Amino acid sequence: MEKRVEAIADMNVDFAQWYTDVVRKAELAEYAETGGCIIYKPYGYAIWELVQAALDKRFKETGHENVYMPMLIPESLLQKEADHIEGFAPEVAWVTHGGAEKLQERMCIRPTSETLFCSFYANDIQSYRDLPRLYNQWCSVMRWEKTTRPFLRGREFLWQEGHTAHATAEESLEEALKMLDVYCEVSENVLAMPYIKGQKTEREKFAGALKTFTFESLMHDGKALQSGTSHDFGDGFARAFDIKYLDKDNKQQYVHQASWGVSTRLLGAIIMVHGDNNGLVLPPPVAPIQVIIVPVAAHKAGVCEKAEELRARLSKISRCKLDNSDKKPGWKFAEYEMKGVPIRLEIGPKDIEQNQCVLARRDTGEKITASLDNLEQTISDTLQNINQNMYDKAKARLESNTFTATDLPALKNILDTTPGFVKAMWCGDDACEVRVKEEATATSRCMPFEQEKISSTCFVCGKPADKMVVWGRSY
Amino acid sequence: MEKRVEAIADMNVDFAQWYTDVVRKAELAEYAETGGCIIYKPYGYAIWELVQAALDKRFKETGHENVYMPMLIPESLLQKEADHIEGFAPEVAWVTHGGAEKLQERMCIRPTSETLFCSFYANDIQSYRDLPRLYNQWCSVMRWEKTTRPFLRGREFLWQEGHTAHATAEESLEEALKMLDVYCEVSENVLAMPYIKGQKTEREKFAGALKTFTFESLMHDGKALQSGTSHDFGDGFARAFDIKYLDKDNKQQYVHQASWGVSTRLLGAIIMVHGDNNGLVLPPPVAPIQVIIVPVAAHKAGVCEKAEELRARLSKISRCKLDNSDKKPGWKFAEYEMKGVPIRLEIGPKDIEQNQCVLARRDTGEKITASLDNLEQTISDTLQNINQNMYDKAKARLESNTFTATDLPALKNILDTTPGFVKAMWCGDDACEVRVKEEATATSRCMPFEQEKISSTCFVCGKPADKMVVWGRSY
């Protein structure tokens, strides 16, 4: 699509600047006076509310219940699981004083809440009858990052974290896989975002997990984004926190646990998967405004009345807004394109005469003349069509930007020239993974569930290899 | 109602213990390992979600938008408004380290977010066209309290805080009064909770506010609870933070601001206004389960099937749950009474024969035989009736526990013997208010909007007085 606005950088020239420009010009977020943190402005927060609602509905449908844990974790509690503290201690914010008094024990602001859930479950779970426990919480967490970017990496971000406890190893694994599927279904149907799903390598897995699963999305610039993860903890945390239950045979058993989370990072993904040189492009299910009505020649008799009539009609089936401000139509066109509104409805005197209106699609730029009869149906169909088209387009891009490599120089060359996902066989040796990081500044994104045989040897060391890994440079 | 459970203290003997017992036995919350904080368990959190939804809908209907500000406030920012820092500095939690590094400037976890909103508005608002700004945020805040009680007073609590900016002094005052009305409407129609509304005295107003408005509820033990407040800031914060706009005549003007908030304290109010010796009593609009179906003689042919059929029917018009576990009906009766479920539906073989069921009302204990024909209508009507009855009962209690006094010993005597609200005339002198606190351990709750003339002299000093104040002992 032609670049019609001067307000933002060209995404093909300076993608990073384009991203920052879109975040600010679409009024999604603003930098805060608190270093490394952002302010979620109404439009950005409204998108998050829609993402939340879509997820929360599915969490509840799969039997999960929401709870709320404290935001502070005593240091001794954070330290109970060795890998976990090692992973998180370097990046937590420490509270040392309450009012004028120094605390006896310092506490960190939660970077994630495994330790709090575990400490709760240790008392709460007694018998097999108490299992499974399927809890989730919506909250903000804090990680003291050095470099930050709105939505993608920040000291504070909003997220949900599911924490569940089960009787058996099979069940905790099943839970981790099930919730990954829930995320993937939302990614596809709600966010119109294709993905590759699989398991993280040992090096990339979550601090304290047995297995970490992920769905990875491909941004417009060919970089990967870890969009959400689920973890099978086995009984590791249960042993560290002594979470036991009495089974049917009256024997003490450790529980098995899983956790899973997605965050406001998904907003960054939406921007970078779908956006274009005119700004944001929103998938209709998470667009705060799905249809913007712009009257043309609004001073002419009957135009405003008709526009208001259409707003009233369409509000019953969509999130519809009428902009009857005195700004010029051209300004309005650019403004709502920047904000990624899926459909712009133009209505003027000639349209009214002919009982029609013009629909402009944000995803394709296409303009359609639509009859005012049955307009509800046309709008519903178009919104659905837009979502499907956005998914198909992104999917085609992901596919055409997924490559294969059989040696490390080839992989590096691909990432240097045509960035994307690179499939390559890996022997399973951590040293090879380290070499990829050092020599190609790429990381393993995941070992996809859908395996292919690219070659029979490790692309790094040349030893026999039967595991295909997807590699990439990532946010 | 007869006290049928041993699990909780008698509310007439030890109200504080009764409260704690209900919080735990109804599975609303649990103490956390983090001192002074609680864990919101699924049932407690579900009530909060319903309260949130009722409020959020009204905030949006009145033109407000949700945003999210950082949870940390740099010390220099907190200090910008003199009264505000004086009020909050003694009770904030300080973050001093990020990972291993000491911060250049320490930051506090927000006790409230006026300073963050003001710092944002100072850049965001330029012209009269930007006004009003009507923002709200849902978040948790932290105040380092010494003594805590679940929901009523805790180091961390969940709340919403509205922060708005307006062109004129009239508008910010209007906003503060309007949002108090929104709260009061929710209190009455959603929480079935009567209140007295009015303005706080200078001594009791919010740190930095020009005027604070409040709605005060009366708990079962005769103590007052400040259930929510709204504040008119005038241009005080605008001057401290330099928030100006260019008016229509191209002149720089300070904005006028308001803020308003309610918190999970409302859960404490629900417990203490409606609860009885069998546990929680929930107003139907915020009951996570509105109808609990308990099959009787469930082993008999057709009972489980009929119970499931009723569940499917009633789920369409209410939050309905069927308990077909193998626990005894008596256990189930007590359990769901403890949890305050408004209607228990009992269905057994004889009921089925006669095409009827038994409905037991939690608010009155009354049992009604209802035809299975038209059951949806009966349930809807009963839920509505329960809500009205709960409000009427609480209102009658508030009225019969509101007294008048014409001198300080009389007020003290009332509060010592028949605690409740006491109306008394006040000269407006702060010294008199201090004396009431010192000699009767009571505080001014508010100067009600609906004034009455109890006497013509101040009940403390005897000087002429024309302001009626409601006094009480409070949580």
Short mmCIF file of C-alpha atoms in Angstrom, two decimals, chain A residues 124 133, chain B residues 21-29 40-45 335 338-339:
data_model
loop_
_atom_site.label_atom_id
_atom_site.label_comp_id
_atom_site.label_asym_id
_atom_site.label_seq_id
_atom_site.Cartn_x
_atom_site.Cartn_y
_atom_site.Cartn_z
CA ASP A 124 -4.09 -25.35 50.51
CA ARG A 133 -6.08 -26.65 41.19
CA ASP B 21 -14.22 -16.73 60.27
CA VAL B 22 -16.56 -15.82 57.41
CA VAL B 23 -13.67 -14.59 55.26
CA ARG B 24 -11.94 -17.93 55.65
CA LYS B 25 -14.84 -20.39 55.83
CA ALA B 26 -16.58 -18.85 52.81
CA GLU B 27 -13.19 -19.17 51.07
CA LEU B 28 -12.94 -15.52 50.17
CA ALA B 29 -9.33 -14.94 51.16
CA TYR B 40 -7.84 -13.42 47.01
CA LYS B 41 -9.19 -16.94 46.55
CA PRO B 42 -11.41 -17.80 43.55
CA TYR B 43 -14.72 -17.19 45.30
CA GLY B 44 -13.65 -13.84 46.76
CA TYR B 45 -12.07 -12.75 43.51
CA GLU B 335 -21.74 -24.99 52.72
CA MET B 338 -21.86 -20.12 54.38
CA LYS B 339 -21.02 -18.92 50.87
#
